[in-house]
Amino acid sequence: MVEPVVVRFVPGVTPAKWQRAWAERMPAHPLEVRLAEQAEAVEAVRAGDALLALVRLPLENADERMHVVPLYEERAVVVAPVEHDFEAAESVTLAQVEAETVLPVGERARIEDGVPDPVKAAVELVAANVGVVVLPMSVARLHARKDVIARPVDDAPTTRVGLVWLRDADGPLAQEFMGVVRGRTARSSRGTASEPAGKAPKHAKPASPARRSATPARTPRDRSKGRGKRR
C-alpha cells in the first residue's frame, strides 16, 4: 500500500483545488490534507509527520533545515460588531483601527490564555462589543457571523501564505506539489514522481526529428545539367 503524501494547512487556506489537480496528475500517490494550527503544522513537518505544510509567513523559529516558499498575499480586514461606525465604510485605515480596542489573536494568545481556538474566541468578544480584531481576509470569512462585520484595512500590512518542507525531504513529490500550488501544468512541472529521475514523463511529446528538405537532393549530374543551361 502506498503511503499518502501528508500536507498540513492552517485555517483560512483552502487546498481543495490543489487536491483536485494532484489527484488528476498523481493518482498513484494519494494526497491527505489535514487542518492544523500554525505551530502544529510546522512541527508536523519538522517531525516527519507531514511532508509539507501551507502556513502563514513569516514563520516563528524558522531554521535553515526548511524550504520556505511564499505563494500569495492576503489583505487584512478588521472585524467589528454590527452597528459599529465601521459598518458604514467600504474600508478603513490602520489609524482608525488603532483608535479602537484591538484584541490580541494568534499563537501568542493561545499560549498566554490557554484558549483552544483564539480566533473564534476573539470574534466572540467582538460580537459582545468588547473590541475589534484584525485578521487575514480568509480567516475572517471562516469565522463570519451575523453579529459582526468585516471591512478591509487599506494600509495594513498584508499577510503571506507559504509552503514549507524539510530540505532533507526534498524530492519529486515535494517538487510536484509545489508545482501544483504554483499553477504549473503537468507538462511544465519539474518532474513527475512516478517517473525515474532523468526520464521524460510518458505524456511528454517526443522531440521533433531533424527537419528534412521537401525536395530530393540533387546529384552531380543534375548540377552539371543546370550549369549547361546558364548563359
PDB file of C-alpha atoms in Angstrom:
ATOM      1  CA  MET A   1       0.000   0.000   0.000  1.00  0.00           C
ATOM      2  CA  VAL A   2       1.338   3.422  -0.972  1.00  0.00           C
ATOM      3  CA  GLU A   3       1.755   5.826   1.927  1.00  0.00           C
ATOM      4  CA  PRO A   4      -0.209   9.062   1.406  1.00  0.00           C
ATOM      5  CA  VAL A   5       1.504  12.385   0.859  1.00  0.00           C
ATOM      6  CA  VAL A   6       0.502  14.293   4.008  1.00  0.00           C
ATOM      7  CA  VAL A   7       0.066  18.071   3.832  1.00  0.00           C
ATOM      8  CA  ARG A   8      -0.947  20.217   6.792  1.00  0.00           C
ATOM      9  CA  PHE A   9      -2.697  23.555   6.215  1.00  0.00           C
ATOM     10  CA  VAL A  10      -3.625  26.421   8.524  1.00  0.00           C
ATOM     11  CA  PRO A  11      -7.168  27.837   8.920  1.00  0.00           C
ATOM     12  CA  GLY A  12      -8.226  30.085   6.062  1.00  0.00           C
ATOM     13  CA  VAL A  13      -6.194  28.244   3.446  1.00  0.00           C
ATOM     14  CA  THR A  14      -8.428  26.274   1.074  1.00  0.00           C
ATOM     15  CA  PRO A  15      -6.486  23.427  -0.574  1.00  0.00           C
ATOM     16  CA  ALA A  16      -9.436  21.844  -2.415  1.00  0.00           C
ATOM     17  CA  LYS A  17      -8.392  23.000  -5.906  1.00  0.00           C
ATOM     18  CA  TRP A  18      -4.859  21.722  -5.322  1.00  0.00           C
ATOM     19  CA  GLN A  19      -6.255  18.390  -4.138  1.00  0.00           C
ATOM     20  CA  ARG A  20      -8.180  18.032  -7.390  1.00  0.00           C
ATOM     21  CA  ALA A  21      -5.168  18.927  -9.508  1.00  0.00           C
ATOM     22  CA  TRP A  22      -2.974  16.490  -7.574  1.00  0.00           C
ATOM     23  CA  ALA A  23      -5.499  13.648  -7.914  1.00  0.00           C
ATOM     24  CA  GLU A  24      -5.585  14.132 -11.691  1.00  0.00           C
ATOM     25  CA  ARG A  25      -1.820  14.407 -12.042  1.00  0.00           C
ATOM     26  CA  MET A  26      -0.604  11.932  -9.414  1.00  0.00           C
ATOM     27  CA  PRO A  27      -3.214   9.164  -8.990  1.00  0.00           C
ATOM     28  CA  ALA A  28      -0.560   6.692  -7.801  1.00  0.00           C
ATOM     29  CA  HIS A  29       0.282   8.913  -4.805  1.00  0.00           C
ATOM     30  CA  PRO A  30      -2.819   9.725  -2.678  1.00  0.00           C
ATOM     31  CA  LEU A  31      -2.841  13.131  -1.025  1.00  0.00           C
ATOM     32  CA  GLU A  32      -4.001  13.560   2.558  1.00  0.00           C
ATOM     33  CA  VAL A  33      -4.618  17.126   3.759  1.00  0.00           C
ATOM     34  CA  ARG A  34      -5.138  17.902   7.434  1.00  0.00           C
ATOM     35  CA  LEU A  35      -6.171  21.142   9.111  1.00  0.00           C
ATOM     36  CA  ALA A  36      -3.756  22.346  11.820  1.00  0.00           C
ATOM     37  CA  GLU A  37      -2.819  25.469  13.712  1.00  0.00           C
ATOM     38  CA  GLN A  38       0.394  27.172  12.632  1.00  0.00           C
ATOM     39  CA  ALA A  39       2.724  25.760  15.305  1.00  0.00           C
ATOM     40  CA  GLU A  40       1.250  22.272  14.924  1.00  0.00           C
ATOM     41  CA  ALA A  41       1.656  22.339  11.135  1.00  0.00           C
ATOM     42  CA  VAL A  42       5.306  23.412  11.298  1.00  0.00           C
ATOM     43  CA  GLU A  43       6.104  20.870  13.997  1.00  0.00           C
ATOM     44  CA  ALA A  44       4.491  18.090  11.932  1.00  0.00           C
ATOM     45  CA  VAL A  45       6.889  18.892   9.079  1.00  0.00           C
ATOM     46  CA  ARG A  46       9.889  19.007  11.406  1.00  0.00           C
ATOM     47  CA  ALA A  47       8.919  15.662  12.960  1.00  0.00           C
ATOM     48  CA  GLY A  48       8.303  13.976   9.604  1.00  0.00           C
ATOM     49  CA  ASP A  49       4.573  13.543  10.255  1.00  0.00           C
ATOM     50  CA  ALA A  50       3.801  15.694   7.200  1.00  0.00           C
ATOM     51  CA  LEU A  51       5.800  16.178   4.029  1.00  0.00           C
ATOM     52  CA  LEU A  52       4.693  19.773   3.531  1.00  0.00           C
ATOM     53  CA  ALA A  53       2.649  22.483   5.227  1.00  0.00           C
ATOM     54  CA  LEU A  54       0.742  25.506   3.966  1.00  0.00           C
ATOM     55  CA  VAL A  55       1.344  28.172   6.610  1.00  0.00           C
ATOM     56  CA  ARG A  56       1.332  31.917   7.207  1.00  0.00           C
ATOM     57  CA  LEU A  57       4.578  33.813   6.905  1.00  0.00           C
ATOM     58  CA  PRO A  58       6.851  34.822   8.437  1.00  0.00           C
ATOM     59  CA  LEU A  59       7.486  31.671  10.443  1.00  0.00           C
ATOM     60  CA  GLU A  60       8.423  31.913  14.081  1.00  0.00           C
ATOM     61  CA  ASN A  61      11.538  29.919  14.948  1.00  0.00           C
ATOM     62  CA  ALA A  62      12.292  29.204  11.295  1.00  0.00           C
ATOM     63  CA  ASP A  63      15.588  27.406  10.731  1.00  0.00           C
ATOM     64  CA  GLU A  64      17.881  26.565   7.848  1.00  0.00           C
ATOM     65  CA  ARG A  65      16.585  22.987   7.647  1.00  0.00           C
ATOM     66  CA  MET A  66      13.383  24.132   5.938  1.00  0.00           C
ATOM     67  CA  HIS A  67      12.491  25.352   2.485  1.00  0.00           C
ATOM     68  CA  VAL A  68      10.121  28.335   2.770  1.00  0.00           C
ATOM     69  CA  VAL A  69       8.399  29.369  -0.480  1.00  0.00           C
ATOM     70  CA  PRO A  70       5.970  32.353  -0.453  1.00  0.00           C
ATOM     71  CA  LEU A  71       2.844  31.673  -2.524  1.00  0.00           C
ATOM     72  CA  TYR A  72       0.444  34.610  -2.263  1.00  0.00           C
ATOM     73  CA  GLU A  73      -0.551  37.604  -0.113  1.00  0.00           C
ATOM     74  CA  GLU A  74      -3.811  38.266   1.695  1.00  0.00           C
ATOM     75  CA  ARG A  75      -5.435  41.568   2.535  1.00  0.00           C
ATOM     76  CA  ALA A  76      -6.092  42.357   6.200  1.00  0.00           C
ATOM     77  CA  VAL A  77      -9.599  43.146   7.440  1.00  0.00           C
ATOM     78  CA  VAL A  78     -10.943  44.454  10.729  1.00  0.00           C
ATOM     79  CA  VAL A  79     -13.803  42.550  12.345  1.00  0.00           C
ATOM     80  CA  ALA A  80     -16.143  44.779  14.354  1.00  0.00           C
ATOM     81  CA  PRO A  81     -19.593  44.370  15.926  1.00  0.00           C
ATOM     82  CA  VAL A  82     -22.715  45.091  13.896  1.00  0.00           C
ATOM     83  CA  GLU A  83     -23.765  48.779  14.063  1.00  0.00           C
ATOM     84  CA  HIS A  84     -20.167  49.865  14.688  1.00  0.00           C
ATOM     85  CA  ASP A  85     -19.093  53.050  12.883  1.00  0.00           C
ATOM     86  CA  PHE A  86     -17.004  50.879  10.530  1.00  0.00           C
ATOM     87  CA  GLU A  87     -20.174  49.296   9.122  1.00  0.00           C
ATOM     88  CA  ALA A  88     -20.958  52.394   7.032  1.00  0.00           C
ATOM     89  CA  ALA A  89     -17.481  52.445   5.457  1.00  0.00           C
ATOM     90  CA  GLU A  90     -16.255  50.455   2.458  1.00  0.00           C
ATOM     91  CA  SER A  91     -12.790  50.294   4.030  1.00  0.00           C
ATOM     92  CA  VAL A  92     -10.891  51.826   6.955  1.00  0.00           C
ATOM     93  CA  THR A  93      -7.357  52.916   7.783  1.00  0.00           C
ATOM     94  CA  LEU A  94      -4.946  51.457  10.284  1.00  0.00           C
ATOM     95  CA  ALA A  95      -5.127  54.661  12.335  1.00  0.00           C
ATOM     96  CA  GLN A  96      -8.898  54.229  12.664  1.00  0.00           C
ATOM     97  CA  VAL A  97      -8.425  50.640  13.801  1.00  0.00           C
ATOM     98  CA  GLU A  98      -5.738  51.531  16.329  1.00  0.00           C
ATOM     99  CA  ALA A  99      -8.101  54.083  17.909  1.00  0.00           C
ATOM    100  CA  GLU A 100     -10.261  51.118  18.946  1.00  0.00           C
ATOM    101  CA  THR A 101      -9.623  48.372  21.482  1.00  0.00           C
ATOM    102  CA  VAL A 102      -7.752  45.849  19.348  1.00  0.00           C
ATOM    103  CA  LEU A 103      -7.948  42.316  20.708  1.00  0.00           C
ATOM    104  CA  PRO A 104      -4.881  40.039  20.551  1.00  0.00           C
ATOM    105  CA  VAL A 105      -5.140  36.892  18.480  1.00  0.00           C
ATOM    106  CA  GLY A 106      -2.841  34.197  17.154  1.00  0.00           C
ATOM    107  CA  GLU A 107      -0.330  31.768  18.610  1.00  0.00           C
ATOM    108  CA  ARG A 108       0.679  34.209  21.340  1.00  0.00           C
ATOM    109  CA  ALA A 109      -2.922  34.481  22.544  1.00  0.00           C
ATOM    110  CA  ARG A 110      -3.160  30.683  22.542  1.00  0.00           C
ATOM    111  CA  ILE A 111      -0.033  30.327  24.706  1.00  0.00           C
ATOM    112  CA  GLU A 112      -0.835  33.129  27.159  1.00  0.00           C
ATOM    113  CA  ASP A 113      -4.546  32.481  27.623  1.00  0.00           C
ATOM    114  CA  GLY A 114      -4.763  28.748  27.015  1.00  0.00           C
ATOM    115  CA  VAL A 115      -7.598  29.300  24.517  1.00  0.00           C
ATOM    116  CA  PRO A 116      -8.184  26.279  22.250  1.00  0.00           C
ATOM    117  CA  ASP A 117      -9.281  28.472  19.305  1.00  0.00           C
ATOM    118  CA  PRO A 118      -8.030  32.044  19.868  1.00  0.00           C
ATOM    119  CA  VAL A 119      -9.556  33.405  16.645  1.00  0.00           C
ATOM    120  CA  LYS A 120     -13.024  32.093  17.442  1.00  0.00           C
ATOM    121  CA  ALA A 121     -12.720  33.414  20.990  1.00  0.00           C
ATOM    122  CA  ALA A 122     -11.632  36.848  19.722  1.00  0.00           C
ATOM    123  CA  VAL A 123     -14.559  37.058  17.279  1.00  0.00           C
ATOM    124  CA  GLU A 124     -16.953  36.130  20.098  1.00  0.00           C
ATOM    125  CA  LEU A 125     -15.564  39.025  22.132  1.00  0.00           C
ATOM    126  CA  VAL A 126     -16.025  41.318  19.143  1.00  0.00           C
ATOM    127  CA  ALA A 127     -19.661  40.234  18.914  1.00  0.00           C
ATOM    128  CA  ALA A 128     -20.010  41.084  22.614  1.00  0.00           C
ATOM    129  CA  ASN A 129     -18.780  44.631  21.813  1.00  0.00           C
ATOM    130  CA  VAL A 130     -15.513  44.206  23.745  1.00  0.00           C
ATOM    131  CA  GLY A 131     -13.289  45.407  20.882  1.00  0.00           C
ATOM    132  CA  VAL A 132     -12.221  44.721  17.300  1.00  0.00           C
ATOM    133  CA  VAL A 133      -9.769  42.271  15.780  1.00  0.00           C
ATOM    134  CA  VAL A 134      -7.608  42.373  12.653  1.00  0.00           C
ATOM    135  CA  LEU A 135      -7.443  39.133  10.644  1.00  0.00           C
ATOM    136  CA  PRO A 136      -6.449  37.880   7.207  1.00  0.00           C
ATOM    137  CA  MET A 137      -9.498  38.120   4.942  1.00  0.00           C
ATOM    138  CA  SER A 138      -9.870  34.334   4.511  1.00  0.00           C
ATOM    139  CA  VAL A 139      -9.766  33.779   8.283  1.00  0.00           C
ATOM    140  CA  ALA A 140     -12.408  36.459   8.840  1.00  0.00           C
ATOM    141  CA  ARG A 141     -14.647  34.717   6.285  1.00  0.00           C
ATOM    142  CA  LEU A 142     -14.096  31.414   8.048  1.00  0.00           C
ATOM    143  CA  HIS A 143     -15.372  32.947  11.300  1.00  0.00           C
ATOM    144  CA  ALA A 144     -18.161  35.076   9.798  1.00  0.00           C
ATOM    145  CA  ARG A 145     -21.215  35.649  11.990  1.00  0.00           C
ATOM    146  CA  LYS A 146     -24.437  37.654  11.671  1.00  0.00           C
ATOM    147  CA  ASP A 147     -23.481  39.862  14.621  1.00  0.00           C
ATOM    148  CA  VAL A 148     -20.118  41.045  13.271  1.00  0.00           C
ATOM    149  CA  ILE A 149     -18.937  42.837  10.131  1.00  0.00           C
ATOM    150  CA  ALA A 150     -15.580  42.861   8.336  1.00  0.00           C
ATOM    151  CA  ARG A 151     -14.005  45.765   6.453  1.00  0.00           C
ATOM    152  CA  PRO A 152     -10.674  45.928   4.576  1.00  0.00           C
ATOM    153  CA  VAL A 153      -7.877  47.894   6.242  1.00  0.00           C
ATOM    154  CA  ASP A 154      -6.336  49.821   3.353  1.00  0.00           C
ATOM    155  CA  ASP A 155      -2.868  50.481   4.755  1.00  0.00           C
ATOM    156  CA  ALA A 156      -2.397  47.426   6.966  1.00  0.00           C
ATOM    157  CA  PRO A 157       0.414  45.015   6.082  1.00  0.00           C
ATOM    158  CA  THR A 158      -0.694  42.049   4.027  1.00  0.00           C
ATOM    159  CA  THR A 159      -0.236  38.529   5.323  1.00  0.00           C
ATOM    160  CA  ARG A 160       1.524  35.893   3.236  1.00  0.00           C
ATOM    161  CA  VAL A 161       0.781  32.221   2.767  1.00  0.00           C
ATOM    162  CA  GLY A 162       3.705  29.965   2.000  1.00  0.00           C
ATOM    163  CA  LEU A 163       4.718  26.346   1.537  1.00  0.00           C
ATOM    164  CA  VAL A 164       7.321  24.767   3.824  1.00  0.00           C
ATOM    165  CA  TRP A 165       9.101  21.417   3.850  1.00  0.00           C
ATOM    166  CA  LEU A 166      12.374  19.983   5.095  1.00  0.00           C
ATOM    167  CA  ARG A 167      15.400  20.247   2.835  1.00  0.00           C
ATOM    168  CA  ASP A 168      16.243  16.651   3.731  1.00  0.00           C
ATOM    169  CA  ALA A 169      12.799  15.584   2.485  1.00  0.00           C
ATOM    170  CA  ASP A 170      13.138  17.425  -0.817  1.00  0.00           C
ATOM    171  CA  GLY A 171      12.349  15.202  -3.768  1.00  0.00           C
ATOM    172  CA  PRO A 172       9.955  14.611  -6.682  1.00  0.00           C
ATOM    173  CA  LEU A 173       6.812  14.553  -4.507  1.00  0.00           C
ATOM    174  CA  ALA A 174       7.597  17.840  -2.754  1.00  0.00           C
ATOM    175  CA  GLN A 175       8.559  19.482  -6.036  1.00  0.00           C
ATOM    176  CA  GLU A 176       5.424  18.169  -7.741  1.00  0.00           C
ATOM    177  CA  PHE A 177       3.187  19.603  -5.021  1.00  0.00           C
ATOM    178  CA  MET A 178       4.960  22.951  -5.219  1.00  0.00           C
ATOM    179  CA  GLY A 179       4.330  22.894  -8.954  1.00  0.00           C
ATOM    180  CA  VAL A 180       0.634  22.259  -8.346  1.00  0.00           C
ATOM    181  CA  VAL A 181       0.184  25.137  -5.884  1.00  0.00           C
ATOM    182  CA  ARG A 182       2.156  27.479  -8.124  1.00  0.00           C
ATOM    183  CA  GLY A 183      -0.074  26.642 -11.064  1.00  0.00           C
ATOM    184  CA  ARG A 184       2.458  24.850 -13.210  1.00  0.00           C
ATOM    185  CA  THR A 185       0.910  22.463 -15.691  1.00  0.00           C
ATOM    186  CA  ALA A 186       1.872  18.799 -15.730  1.00  0.00           C
ATOM    187  CA  ARG A 187       3.915  19.418 -18.871  1.00  0.00           C
ATOM    188  CA  SER A 188       5.845  22.337 -17.333  1.00  0.00           C
ATOM    189  CA  SER A 189       6.362  20.675 -13.920  1.00  0.00           C
ATOM    190  CA  ARG A 190       9.923  19.957 -12.825  1.00  0.00           C
ATOM    191  CA  GLY A 191       9.281  16.233 -12.840  1.00  0.00           C
ATOM    192  CA  THR A 192       6.777  13.532 -12.114  1.00  0.00           C
ATOM    193  CA  ALA A 193       7.273  11.412  -9.019  1.00  0.00           C
ATOM    194  CA  SER A 194       6.048   8.285 -10.793  1.00  0.00           C
ATOM    195  CA  GLU A 195       8.836   8.590 -13.357  1.00  0.00           C
ATOM    196  CA  PRO A 196      12.506   7.795 -12.657  1.00  0.00           C
ATOM    197  CA  ALA A 197      14.765  10.811 -12.395  1.00  0.00           C
ATOM    198  CA  GLY A 198      16.135  11.897 -15.736  1.00  0.00           C
ATOM    199  CA  LYS A 199      13.423  10.124 -17.745  1.00  0.00           C
ATOM    200  CA  ALA A 200      10.851  12.153 -19.645  1.00  0.00           C
ATOM    201  CA  PRO A 201       7.229  11.624 -18.487  1.00  0.00           C
ATOM    202  CA  LYS A 202       5.174   9.319 -20.700  1.00  0.00           C
ATOM    203  CA  HIS A 203       2.778  12.098 -21.595  1.00  0.00           C
ATOM    204  CA  ALA A 204       5.554  14.393 -22.845  1.00  0.00           C
ATOM    205  CA  LYS A 205       5.797  14.850 -26.596  1.00  0.00           C
ATOM    206  CA  PRO A 206       8.893  13.316 -28.175  1.00  0.00           C
ATOM    207  CA  ALA A 207      11.452  15.697 -29.577  1.00  0.00           C
ATOM    208  CA  SER A 208      10.772  16.582 -33.209  1.00  0.00           C
ATOM    209  CA  PRO A 209      13.090  14.811 -35.682  1.00  0.00           C
ATOM    210  CA  ALA A 210      15.571  16.867 -37.636  1.00  0.00           C
ATOM    211  CA  ARG A 211      13.782  18.837 -40.325  1.00  0.00           C
ATOM    212  CA  ARG A 212      14.284  17.476 -43.834  1.00  0.00           C
ATOM    213  CA  SER A 213      14.053  19.280 -47.149  1.00  0.00           C
ATOM    214  CA  ALA A 214      10.850  18.758 -49.086  1.00  0.00           C
ATOM    215  CA  THR A 215      12.781  18.325 -52.390  1.00  0.00           C
ATOM    216  CA  PRO A 216      15.158  15.423 -53.147  1.00  0.00           C
ATOM    217  CA  ALA A 217      18.887  16.091 -53.040  1.00  0.00           C
ATOM    218  CA  ARG A 218      20.421  16.964 -56.388  1.00  0.00           C
ATOM    219  CA  THR A 219      23.008  14.620 -57.899  1.00  0.00           C
ATOM    220  CA  PRO A 220      26.249  15.817 -59.545  1.00  0.00           C
ATOM    221  CA  ARG A 221      24.681  15.022 -62.959  1.00  0.00           C
ATOM    222  CA  ASP A 222      21.703  17.245 -62.158  1.00  0.00           C
ATOM    223  CA  ARG A 223      24.003  20.082 -61.143  1.00  0.00           C
ATOM    224  CA  SER A 224      26.004  19.762 -64.395  1.00  0.00           C
ATOM    225  CA  LYS A 225      22.781  19.966 -66.405  1.00  0.00           C
ATOM    226  CA  GLY A 226      21.871  23.099 -64.545  1.00  0.00           C
ATOM    227  CA  ARG A 227      25.185  24.748 -65.322  1.00  0.00           C
ATOM    228  CA  GLY A 228      24.814  23.922 -69.024  1.00  0.00           C
ATOM    229  CA  LYS A 229      21.605  25.965 -69.282  1.00  0.00           C
ATOM    230  CA  ARG A 230      23.159  29.139 -67.904  1.00  0.00           C
ATOM    231  CA  ARG A 231      24.274  31.820 -70.373  1.00  0.00           C
TER     232      ARG A 231
END
